[in-house]
Coordinates of C-alpha atoms and ligand atoms in Angstrom, one line a residue:
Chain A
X121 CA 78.2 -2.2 102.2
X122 CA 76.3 -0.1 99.7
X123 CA 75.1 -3.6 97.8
X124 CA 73.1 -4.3 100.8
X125 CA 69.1 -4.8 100.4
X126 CA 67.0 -2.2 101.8
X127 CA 64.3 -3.3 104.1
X128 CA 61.9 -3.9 101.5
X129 CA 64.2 -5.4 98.7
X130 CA 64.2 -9.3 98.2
X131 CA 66.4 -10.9 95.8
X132 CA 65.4 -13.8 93.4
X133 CA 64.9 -16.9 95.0
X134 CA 67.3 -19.7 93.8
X135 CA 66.3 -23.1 94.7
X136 CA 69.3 -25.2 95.7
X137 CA 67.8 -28.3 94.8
X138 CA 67.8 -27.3 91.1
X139 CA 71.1 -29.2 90.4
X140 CA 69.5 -32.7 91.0
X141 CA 66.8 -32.1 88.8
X142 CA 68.1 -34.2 86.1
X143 CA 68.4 -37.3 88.7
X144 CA 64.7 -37.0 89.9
X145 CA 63.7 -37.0 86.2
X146 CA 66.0 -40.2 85.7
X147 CA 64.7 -42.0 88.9
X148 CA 60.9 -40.8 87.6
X149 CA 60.9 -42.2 84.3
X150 CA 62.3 -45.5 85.8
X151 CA 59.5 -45.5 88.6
X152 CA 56.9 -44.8 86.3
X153 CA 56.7 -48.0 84.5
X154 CA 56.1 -49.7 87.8
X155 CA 59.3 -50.8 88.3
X156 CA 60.0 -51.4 92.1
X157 CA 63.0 -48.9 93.2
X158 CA 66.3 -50.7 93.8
X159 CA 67.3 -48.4 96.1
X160 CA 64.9 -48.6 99.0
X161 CA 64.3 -52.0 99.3
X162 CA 63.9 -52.4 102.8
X163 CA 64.5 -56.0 104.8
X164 CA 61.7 -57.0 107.1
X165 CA 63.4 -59.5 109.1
X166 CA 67.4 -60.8 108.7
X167 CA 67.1 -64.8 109.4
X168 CA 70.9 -65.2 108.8
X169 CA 73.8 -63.8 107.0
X170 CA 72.4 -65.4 104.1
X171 CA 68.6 -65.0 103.9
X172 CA 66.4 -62.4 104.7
X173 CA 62.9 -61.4 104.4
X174 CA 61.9 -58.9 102.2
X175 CA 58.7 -57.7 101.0
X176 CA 57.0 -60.7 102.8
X177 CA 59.1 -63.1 100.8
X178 CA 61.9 -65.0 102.1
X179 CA 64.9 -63.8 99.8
X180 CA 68.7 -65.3 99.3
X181 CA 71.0 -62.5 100.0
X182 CA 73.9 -62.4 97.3
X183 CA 74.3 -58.4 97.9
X184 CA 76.0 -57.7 101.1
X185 CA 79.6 -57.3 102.1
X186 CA 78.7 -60.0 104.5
X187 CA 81.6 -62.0 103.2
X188 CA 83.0 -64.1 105.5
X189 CA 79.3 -64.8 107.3
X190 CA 80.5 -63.5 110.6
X191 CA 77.0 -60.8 111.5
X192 CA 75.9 -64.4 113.3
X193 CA 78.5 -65.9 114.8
X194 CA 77.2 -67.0 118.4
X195 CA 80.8 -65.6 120.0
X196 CA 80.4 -61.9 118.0
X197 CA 77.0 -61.6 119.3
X198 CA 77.5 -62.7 122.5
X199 CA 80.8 -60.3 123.2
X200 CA 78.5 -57.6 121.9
X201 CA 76.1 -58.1 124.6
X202 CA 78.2 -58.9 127.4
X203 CA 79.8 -55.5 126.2
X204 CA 76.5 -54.0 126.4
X205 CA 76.1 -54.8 129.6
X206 CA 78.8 -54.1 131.0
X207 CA 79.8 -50.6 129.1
X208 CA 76.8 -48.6 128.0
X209 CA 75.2 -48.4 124.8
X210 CA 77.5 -45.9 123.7
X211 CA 80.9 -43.4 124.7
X212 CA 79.3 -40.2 124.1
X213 CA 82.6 -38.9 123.2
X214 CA 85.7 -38.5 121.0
X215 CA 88.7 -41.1 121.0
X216 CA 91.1 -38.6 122.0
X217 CA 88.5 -37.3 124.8
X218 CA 86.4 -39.4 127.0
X219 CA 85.6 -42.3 124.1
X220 CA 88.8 -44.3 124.4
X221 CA 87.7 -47.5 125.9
X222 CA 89.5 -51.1 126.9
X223 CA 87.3 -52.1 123.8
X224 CA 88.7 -49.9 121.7
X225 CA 92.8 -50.5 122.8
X226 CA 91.6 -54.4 122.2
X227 CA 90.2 -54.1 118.9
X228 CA 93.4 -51.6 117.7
X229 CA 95.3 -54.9 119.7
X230 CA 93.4 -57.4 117.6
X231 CA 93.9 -55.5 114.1
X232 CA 97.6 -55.3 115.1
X233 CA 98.0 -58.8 115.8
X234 CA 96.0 -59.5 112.3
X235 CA 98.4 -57.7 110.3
X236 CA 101.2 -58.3 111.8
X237 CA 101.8 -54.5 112.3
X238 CA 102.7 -52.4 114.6
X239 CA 99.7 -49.8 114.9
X240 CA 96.2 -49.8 114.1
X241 CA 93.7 -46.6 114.5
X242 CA 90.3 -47.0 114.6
X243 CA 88.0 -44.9 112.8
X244 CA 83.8 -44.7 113.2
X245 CA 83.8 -46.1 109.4
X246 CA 85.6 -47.0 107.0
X247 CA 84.6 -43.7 104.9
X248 CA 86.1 -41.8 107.3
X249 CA 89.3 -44.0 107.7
X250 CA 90.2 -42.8 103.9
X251 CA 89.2 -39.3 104.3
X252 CA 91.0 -39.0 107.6
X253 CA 94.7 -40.4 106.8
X254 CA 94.2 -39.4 102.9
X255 CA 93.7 -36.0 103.8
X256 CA 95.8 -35.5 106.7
X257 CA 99.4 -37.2 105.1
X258 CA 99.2 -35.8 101.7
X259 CA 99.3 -31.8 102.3
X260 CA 100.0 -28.9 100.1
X261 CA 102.5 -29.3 97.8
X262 CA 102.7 -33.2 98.0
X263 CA 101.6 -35.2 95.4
X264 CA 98.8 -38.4 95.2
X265 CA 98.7 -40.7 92.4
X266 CA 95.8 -43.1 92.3
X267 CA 93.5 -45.3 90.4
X268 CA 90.6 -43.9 88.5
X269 CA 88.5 -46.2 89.9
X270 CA 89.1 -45.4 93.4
X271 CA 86.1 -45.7 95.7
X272 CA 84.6 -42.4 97.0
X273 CA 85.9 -42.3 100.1
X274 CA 89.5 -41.7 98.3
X275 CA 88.5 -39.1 96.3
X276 CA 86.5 -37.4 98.7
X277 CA 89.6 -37.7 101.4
X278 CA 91.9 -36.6 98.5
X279 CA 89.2 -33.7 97.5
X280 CA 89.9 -32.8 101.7
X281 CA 93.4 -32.2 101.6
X282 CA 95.5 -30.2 99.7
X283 CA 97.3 -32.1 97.8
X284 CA 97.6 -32.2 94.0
X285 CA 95.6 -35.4 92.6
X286 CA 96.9 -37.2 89.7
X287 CA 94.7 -39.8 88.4
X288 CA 95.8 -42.7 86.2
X289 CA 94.1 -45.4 84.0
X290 CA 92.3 -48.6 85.9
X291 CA 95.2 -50.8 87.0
X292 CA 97.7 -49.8 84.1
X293 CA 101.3 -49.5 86.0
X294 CA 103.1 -47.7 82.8
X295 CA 100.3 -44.8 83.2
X296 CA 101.1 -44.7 86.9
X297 CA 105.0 -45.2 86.1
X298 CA 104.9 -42.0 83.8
X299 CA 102.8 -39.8 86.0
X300 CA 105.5 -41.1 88.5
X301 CA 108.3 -40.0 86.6
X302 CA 106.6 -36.8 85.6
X303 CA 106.4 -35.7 89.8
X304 CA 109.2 -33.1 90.9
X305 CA 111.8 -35.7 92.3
X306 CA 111.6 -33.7 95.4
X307 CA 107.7 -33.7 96.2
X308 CA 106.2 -36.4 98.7
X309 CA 104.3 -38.9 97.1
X310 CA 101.1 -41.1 98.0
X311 CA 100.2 -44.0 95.7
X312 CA 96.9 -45.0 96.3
X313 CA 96.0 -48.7 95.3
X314 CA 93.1 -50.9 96.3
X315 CA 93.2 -55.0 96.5
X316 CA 90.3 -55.5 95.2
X317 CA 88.0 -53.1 93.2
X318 CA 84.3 -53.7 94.3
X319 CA 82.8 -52.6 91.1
X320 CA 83.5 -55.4 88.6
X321 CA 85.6 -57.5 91.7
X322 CA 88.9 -57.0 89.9
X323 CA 92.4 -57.6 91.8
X324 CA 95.4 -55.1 91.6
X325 CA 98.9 -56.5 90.4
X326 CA 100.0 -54.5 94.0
X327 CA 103.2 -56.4 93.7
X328 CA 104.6 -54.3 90.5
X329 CA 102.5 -51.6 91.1
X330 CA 103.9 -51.2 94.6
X331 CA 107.5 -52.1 93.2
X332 CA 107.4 -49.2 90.5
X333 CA 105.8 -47.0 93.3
X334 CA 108.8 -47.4 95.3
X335 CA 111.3 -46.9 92.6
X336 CA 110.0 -43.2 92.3
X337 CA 109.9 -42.7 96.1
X338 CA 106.4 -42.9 96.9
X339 CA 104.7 -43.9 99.8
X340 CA 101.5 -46.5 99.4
X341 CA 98.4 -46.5 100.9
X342 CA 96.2 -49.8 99.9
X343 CA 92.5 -50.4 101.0
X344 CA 91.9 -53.8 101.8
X345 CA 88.2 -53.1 102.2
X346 CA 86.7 -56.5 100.2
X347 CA 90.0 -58.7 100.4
X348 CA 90.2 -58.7 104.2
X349 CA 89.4 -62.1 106.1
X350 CA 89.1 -63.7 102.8
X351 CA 91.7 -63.1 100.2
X352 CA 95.4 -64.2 101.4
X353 CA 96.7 -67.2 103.6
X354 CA 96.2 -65.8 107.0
X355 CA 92.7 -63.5 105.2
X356 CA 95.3 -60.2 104.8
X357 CA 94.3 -59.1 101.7
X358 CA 95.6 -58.7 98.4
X359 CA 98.7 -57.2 99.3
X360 CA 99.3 -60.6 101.8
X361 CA 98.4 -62.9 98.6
X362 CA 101.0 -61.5 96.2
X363 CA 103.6 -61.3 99.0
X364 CA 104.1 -57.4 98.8
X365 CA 102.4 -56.3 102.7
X366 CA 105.3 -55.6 104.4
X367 CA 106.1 -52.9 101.4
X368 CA 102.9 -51.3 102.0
X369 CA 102.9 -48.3 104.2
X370 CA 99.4 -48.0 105.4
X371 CA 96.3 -50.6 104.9
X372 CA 92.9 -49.3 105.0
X373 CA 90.0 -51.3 106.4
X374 CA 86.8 -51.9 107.6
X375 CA 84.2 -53.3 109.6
X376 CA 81.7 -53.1 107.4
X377 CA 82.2 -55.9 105.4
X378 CA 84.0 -58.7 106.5
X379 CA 84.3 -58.5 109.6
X380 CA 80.3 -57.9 110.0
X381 CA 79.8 -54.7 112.1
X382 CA 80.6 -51.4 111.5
X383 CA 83.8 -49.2 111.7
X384 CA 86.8 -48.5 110.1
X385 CA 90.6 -49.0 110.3
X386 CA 94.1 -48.0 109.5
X387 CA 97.2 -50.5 110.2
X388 CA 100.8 -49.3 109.9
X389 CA 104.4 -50.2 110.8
X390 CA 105.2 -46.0 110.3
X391 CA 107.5 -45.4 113.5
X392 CA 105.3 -41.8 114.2
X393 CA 101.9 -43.6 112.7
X394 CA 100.7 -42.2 116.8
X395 CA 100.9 -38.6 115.9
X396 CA 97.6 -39.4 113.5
X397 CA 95.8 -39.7 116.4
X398 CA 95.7 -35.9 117.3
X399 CA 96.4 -34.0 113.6
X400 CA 93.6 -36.3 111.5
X401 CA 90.4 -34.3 111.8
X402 CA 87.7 -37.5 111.1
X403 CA 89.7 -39.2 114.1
X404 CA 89.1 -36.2 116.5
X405 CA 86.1 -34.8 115.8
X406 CA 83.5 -37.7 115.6
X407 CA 82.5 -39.8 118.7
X408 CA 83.8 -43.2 118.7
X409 CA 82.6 -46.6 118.0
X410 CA 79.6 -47.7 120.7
X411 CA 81.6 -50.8 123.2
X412 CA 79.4 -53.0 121.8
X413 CA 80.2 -52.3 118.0
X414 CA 84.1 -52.7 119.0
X415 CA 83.8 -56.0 121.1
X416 CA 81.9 -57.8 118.6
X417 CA 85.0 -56.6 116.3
X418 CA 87.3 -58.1 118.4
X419 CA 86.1 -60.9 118.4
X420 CA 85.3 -61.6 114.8
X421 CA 88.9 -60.1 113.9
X422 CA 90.6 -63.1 116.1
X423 CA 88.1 -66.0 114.2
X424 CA 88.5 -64.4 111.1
X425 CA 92.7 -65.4 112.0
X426 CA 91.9 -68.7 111.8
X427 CA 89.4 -69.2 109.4
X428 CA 90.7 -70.9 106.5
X429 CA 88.1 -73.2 106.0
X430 CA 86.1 -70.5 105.5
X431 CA 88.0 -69.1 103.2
X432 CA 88.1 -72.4 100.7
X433 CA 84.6 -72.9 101.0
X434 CA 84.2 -69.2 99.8
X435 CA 86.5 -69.3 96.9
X436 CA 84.4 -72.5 95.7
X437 CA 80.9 -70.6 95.7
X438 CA 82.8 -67.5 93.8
X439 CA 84.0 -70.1 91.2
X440 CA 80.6 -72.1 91.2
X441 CA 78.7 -69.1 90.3
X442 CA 81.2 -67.6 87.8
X443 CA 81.3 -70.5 85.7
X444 CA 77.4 -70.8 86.3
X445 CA 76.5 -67.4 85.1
X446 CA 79.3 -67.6 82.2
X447 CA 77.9 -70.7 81.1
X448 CA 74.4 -69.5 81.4
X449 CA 75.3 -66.9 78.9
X450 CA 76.0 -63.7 81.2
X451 CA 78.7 -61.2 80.5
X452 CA 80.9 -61.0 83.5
X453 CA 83.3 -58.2 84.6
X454 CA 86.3 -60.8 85.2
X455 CA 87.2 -63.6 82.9
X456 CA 88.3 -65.5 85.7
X457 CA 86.6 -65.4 89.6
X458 CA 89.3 -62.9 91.7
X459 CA 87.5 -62.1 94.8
X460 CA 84.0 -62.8 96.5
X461 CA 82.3 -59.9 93.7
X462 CA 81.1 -61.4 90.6
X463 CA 79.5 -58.7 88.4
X464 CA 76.9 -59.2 85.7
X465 CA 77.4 -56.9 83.2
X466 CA 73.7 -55.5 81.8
X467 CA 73.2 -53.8 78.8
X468 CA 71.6 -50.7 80.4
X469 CA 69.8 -49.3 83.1
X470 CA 66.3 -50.1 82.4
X471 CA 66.9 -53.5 81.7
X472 CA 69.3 -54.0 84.7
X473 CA 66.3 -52.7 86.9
X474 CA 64.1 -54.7 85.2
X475 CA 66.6 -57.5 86.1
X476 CA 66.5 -56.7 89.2
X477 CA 63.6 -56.5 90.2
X478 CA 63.1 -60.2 88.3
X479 CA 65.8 -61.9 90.5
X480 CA 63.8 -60.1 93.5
X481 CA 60.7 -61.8 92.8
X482 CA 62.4 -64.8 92.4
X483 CA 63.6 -64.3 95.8
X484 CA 67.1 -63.4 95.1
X485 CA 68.7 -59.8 96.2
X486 CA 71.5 -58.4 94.4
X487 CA 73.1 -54.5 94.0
X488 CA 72.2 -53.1 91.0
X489 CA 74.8 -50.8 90.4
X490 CA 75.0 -47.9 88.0
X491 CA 76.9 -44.5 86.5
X492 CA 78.9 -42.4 88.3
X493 CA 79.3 -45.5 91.0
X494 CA 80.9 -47.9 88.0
X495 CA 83.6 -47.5 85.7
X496 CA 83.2 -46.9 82.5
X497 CA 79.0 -45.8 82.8
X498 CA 78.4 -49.7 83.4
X499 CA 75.1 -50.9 85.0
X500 CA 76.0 -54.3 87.2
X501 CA 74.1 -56.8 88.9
X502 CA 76.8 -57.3 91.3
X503 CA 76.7 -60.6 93.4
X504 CA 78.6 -60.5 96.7
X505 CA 79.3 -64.1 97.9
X506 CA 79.2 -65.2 101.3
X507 CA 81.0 -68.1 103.1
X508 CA 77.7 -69.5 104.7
X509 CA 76.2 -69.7 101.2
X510 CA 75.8 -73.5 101.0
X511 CA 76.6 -75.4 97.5
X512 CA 72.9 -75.9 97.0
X513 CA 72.0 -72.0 97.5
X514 CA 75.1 -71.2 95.2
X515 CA 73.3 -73.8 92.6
X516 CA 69.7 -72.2 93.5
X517 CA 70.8 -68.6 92.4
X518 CA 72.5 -69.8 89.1
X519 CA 68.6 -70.9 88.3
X520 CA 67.1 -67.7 89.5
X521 CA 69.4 -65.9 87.4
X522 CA 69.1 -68.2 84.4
X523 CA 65.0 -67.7 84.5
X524 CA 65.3 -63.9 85.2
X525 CA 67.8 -63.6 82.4
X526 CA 65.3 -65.4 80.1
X527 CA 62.1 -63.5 81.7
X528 CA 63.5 -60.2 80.9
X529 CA 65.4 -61.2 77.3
X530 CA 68.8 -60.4 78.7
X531 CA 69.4 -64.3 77.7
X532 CA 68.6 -65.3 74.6
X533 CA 65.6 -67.9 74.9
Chain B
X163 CA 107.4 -23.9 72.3
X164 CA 105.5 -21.1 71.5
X165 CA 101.3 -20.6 72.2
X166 CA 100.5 -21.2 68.5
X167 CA 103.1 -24.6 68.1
X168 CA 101.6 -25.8 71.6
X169 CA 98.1 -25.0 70.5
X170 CA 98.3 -26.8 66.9
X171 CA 99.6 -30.6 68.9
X172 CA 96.8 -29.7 71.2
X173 CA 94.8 -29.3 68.1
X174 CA 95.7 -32.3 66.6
X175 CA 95.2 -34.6 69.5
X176 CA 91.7 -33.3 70.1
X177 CA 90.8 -34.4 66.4
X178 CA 89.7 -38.2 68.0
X179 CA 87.8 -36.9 70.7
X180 CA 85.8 -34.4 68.9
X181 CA 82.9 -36.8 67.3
X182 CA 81.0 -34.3 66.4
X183 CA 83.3 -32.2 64.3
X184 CA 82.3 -29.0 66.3
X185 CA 84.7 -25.9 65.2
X186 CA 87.5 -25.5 67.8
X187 CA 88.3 -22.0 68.8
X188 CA 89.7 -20.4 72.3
X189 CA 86.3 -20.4 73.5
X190 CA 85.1 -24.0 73.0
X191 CA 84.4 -25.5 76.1
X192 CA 85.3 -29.0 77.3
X193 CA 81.8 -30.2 79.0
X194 CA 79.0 -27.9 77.4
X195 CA 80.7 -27.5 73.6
X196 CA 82.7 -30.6 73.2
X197 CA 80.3 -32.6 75.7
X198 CA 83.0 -34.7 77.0
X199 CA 82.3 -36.9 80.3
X200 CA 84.9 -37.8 82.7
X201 CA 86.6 -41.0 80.6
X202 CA 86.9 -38.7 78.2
X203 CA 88.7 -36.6 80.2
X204 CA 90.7 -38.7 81.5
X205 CA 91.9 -40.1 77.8
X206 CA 92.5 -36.7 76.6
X207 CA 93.9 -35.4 79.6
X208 CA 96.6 -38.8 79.3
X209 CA 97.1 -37.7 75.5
X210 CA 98.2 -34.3 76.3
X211 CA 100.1 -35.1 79.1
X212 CA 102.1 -37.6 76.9
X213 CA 103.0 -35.5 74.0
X214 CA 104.1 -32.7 76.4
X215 CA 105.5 -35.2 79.1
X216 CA 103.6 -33.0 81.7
X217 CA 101.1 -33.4 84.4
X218 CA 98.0 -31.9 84.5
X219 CA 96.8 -32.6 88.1
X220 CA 93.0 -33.0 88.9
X221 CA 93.1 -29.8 90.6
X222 CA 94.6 -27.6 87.5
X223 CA 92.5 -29.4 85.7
X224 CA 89.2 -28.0 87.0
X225 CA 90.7 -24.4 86.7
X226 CA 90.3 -25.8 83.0
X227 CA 87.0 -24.8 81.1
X228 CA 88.2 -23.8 77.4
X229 CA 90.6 -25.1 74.9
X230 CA 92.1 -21.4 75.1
X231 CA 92.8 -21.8 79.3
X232 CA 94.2 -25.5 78.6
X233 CA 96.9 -24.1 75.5
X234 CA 97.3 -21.7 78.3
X235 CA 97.9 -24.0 81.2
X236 CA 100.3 -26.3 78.9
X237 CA 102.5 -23.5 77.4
X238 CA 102.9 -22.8 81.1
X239 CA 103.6 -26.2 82.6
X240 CA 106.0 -26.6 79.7
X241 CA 108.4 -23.9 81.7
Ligands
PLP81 C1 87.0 -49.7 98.7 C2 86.2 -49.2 99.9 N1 86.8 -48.4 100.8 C3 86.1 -47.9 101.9 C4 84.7 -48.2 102.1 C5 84.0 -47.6 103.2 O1 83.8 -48.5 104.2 P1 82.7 -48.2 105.3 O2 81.4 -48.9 104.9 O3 83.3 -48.7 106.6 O4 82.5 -46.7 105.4 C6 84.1 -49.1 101.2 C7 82.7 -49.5 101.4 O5 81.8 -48.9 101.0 C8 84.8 -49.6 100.0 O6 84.2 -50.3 99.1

């Protein structure tokens, strides 16, 4: 204790805020040219899961997860309410304490019947559904291979635990199979895959990665996040669509997208998948999802079951606007339309702001993505389709685009 | 294989990465010297971990500042 400040000692003063200098530089120089900021655009009033208004203007919404249009749907809202009514605003409390609901048995119920599996935990998001199991099943000593274009929440719930984390090359099965092979034959193993990858809207080939996975002993761990209700027969996910589910050991999920609330999900046939409930920490030691959040779940879990129509009508606006922005003379992140995410490739950060903002004041929103968030220091329009955009709106934005492109010199004139 | 055998592959497979010719002693370091972001990384990590047919996890990695604490960390995973 003789390092200890006397009274009238003070040490340096180190501002903790000095490490994100170089990011408020970054965000100034883009401000300062006038250029509206992309991240706090803020929506006035939400007219449907399409449109929006924002800024006064009445704007097309092609930048939600809002994929399967379901924030609307007269029987969601009105099991929200009734929920409302009859349960309280909110639990107060922690699933395993005084925040277990019949809500929340029925949407665990609902994302079991889904599936097809035999459990389903509910988590507050879906953030926390990745950190929670990814942390808690993969320990010291065990081993977790993934994709290097995992989304945050997998890193971060891999970055929890204390396992060792192998990384491998974007969706390249020999790098996985050789960091595979590499493992001590002995360790426990967690592949981590996801269906689709929200960044450029690419699909995994689960069904060989999954089989080489199991070859070395692994278990696998795929997040559905932006395949579920839409990609697959029944609305799945990737895993359902290449025929592989039933060899994945846990899907991750979430409300957020999809399903159009907010929340988060893991669905397993594990015979002790229960025991999560009391040793994963994000489970415990979080309240639970409001009543009203988990009926309106509920309820657009079981129509997303039987929404196939849905589902065509949504693959035709992905493949619309693909072609329409390809032929238009954008780079795209797919050759070929694989989910509802169609990313515009731009040829930097300033100019994919200044796109941005273009296709705003056309009245078009759209995420402008940039470095770390994308793979390979990409900035991306990214366009998230909806299954309530119409054929004309889908036909409306290719024009939007194709004036913005021109306006701004991303397109040649 | 021996520290100075291990260290002259290493050297070798660094040559591609290193775009700006910097001098490569014990002491270089990865981020500040080499300025290599985290593709790099990951294609140099892959490189080594081929030619050794080792794994370098994420978490030995960060231990990892210097190209004298990698010959290190690879003479050891060897066995
Ligand atoms: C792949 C993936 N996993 C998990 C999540 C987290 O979902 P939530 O919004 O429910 O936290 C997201 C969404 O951001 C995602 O894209």
């Amino acid at each position: 204790m003789t390092d200890m400040l006397s009274e009238n000692e003070t040490a340096a003063h180190v501002d903790l805020f000095s490490k994100f200098d170089p990011l408020i530089e970054m965000r100034r120089n883009l401000l300062s040219t006038g250029q509206e900021d992309p991240f706090g655009l803020v929506m006035e009033r939400v007219i449907s899961p399409t449109v929006a208004v924002c800024n006064g203007r009445e704007t097309i919404l092609l930048g939600t997860y809002n994929y399967m249009g379901m924030t609307f749907d007269p029987d969601v809202i009105a099991a929200g309410k009734q929920a409302l009514d009859d349960f309280g605003s909110g639990t107060t409390g922690s699933r395993v304490l005084n925040g277990t609901y019949a809500g929340h048995k029925a949407v665990e119920q609902a994302l079991c019947d889904f599936y097809g599996m035999d459990h389903a935990m509910v988590f507050s998001t879906g953030y926390q559904a990745n950190l929670g199991i990814i942390s808690t099943i993969a320990g010291k000593g065990d081993y977790i291979v993934l994709d290097i274009d995992s989304h945050a929440s997998i890193w971060d719930g891999c970055k929890m635990g204390d396992a060792e984390v192998v990384p491998f090359k974007h969706n390249d099965i020999e790098a996985m199979e050789k960091r595979l092979r590499r493992i001590p034959a002995e360790a426990g193993k967690l592949v981590i895959l996801e269906g689709v990858y929200s960044m450029l809207g690419d699909i995994a080939p689960l069904k060989e990665m999954i089989a080489v996975a199991k070859k070395y002993g692994a278990m696998v761990l795929v997040d559905e996040a932006h395949s579920m209700g839409f990609i697959g027969p029944k609305g799945r996910g990737v895993a359902e669509d290449q025929d592989c589910l039933d060899e994945v050991d846990f899907v991750i999920g979430t409300f957020s997208k999809s399903v159009g609330t907010v929340g988060g999900f893991c669905v397993s046939n594990h015979p002790k998948f229960e025991i999560m409930r009391l040793v994963c920490r994000p489970y415990v030691f979080t309240a639970s999802l409001p009543p009203s959040v988990v009926a309106t779940a509920t309820t657009s879990i079981r129509k997303l079951m039987h929404a196939g129509d849905k589902r065509a009508h949504l693959w035709e606006n992905s493949k619309t606007l693909h072609k329409g922005l390809k032929d238009a003379g954008f780079q795209i992140g797919t050759d070929e339309p694989q989910s509802a995410i169609i990313a515009v490739i731009m040829p930097d950060l300033e100019k994919g702001a200044a796109m941005w903002e273009a296709l705003l004041h056309e009245g078009l929103y759209v995420n402008l993505a940039r470095p770390p968030a994308t793979p390979a220091n990409m900035t991306l329009l990214r366009c998230s389709l909806c299954a309530e955009h119409s054929a004309e709106q889908v036909q409306q934005i290719i024009g939007m685009f194709t004036r913005a492109g021109k306006a701004t010199g991303i397109l040649g004139a | 294989m021996d520290r100075e055998e291990t260290s002259a592959r290493i050297a070798a497979l660094i040559e591609p990465f290193n775009k700006k010719d910097v001098a490569i002693t014990d002491q270089t370091r990865f981020t500040d010297d080499l300025e290599f972001d985290s593709l790099t990384v990951m294609d140099f990590v892959a490189a080594i971990e081929d030619e050794f047919d080792i794994i370098i996890s994420m978490n030995q990695q960060a231990e990892i500042e210097t190209y004298g604490q990698l010959v290190d960390a690879v003479v050891k995973l060897q066995g």
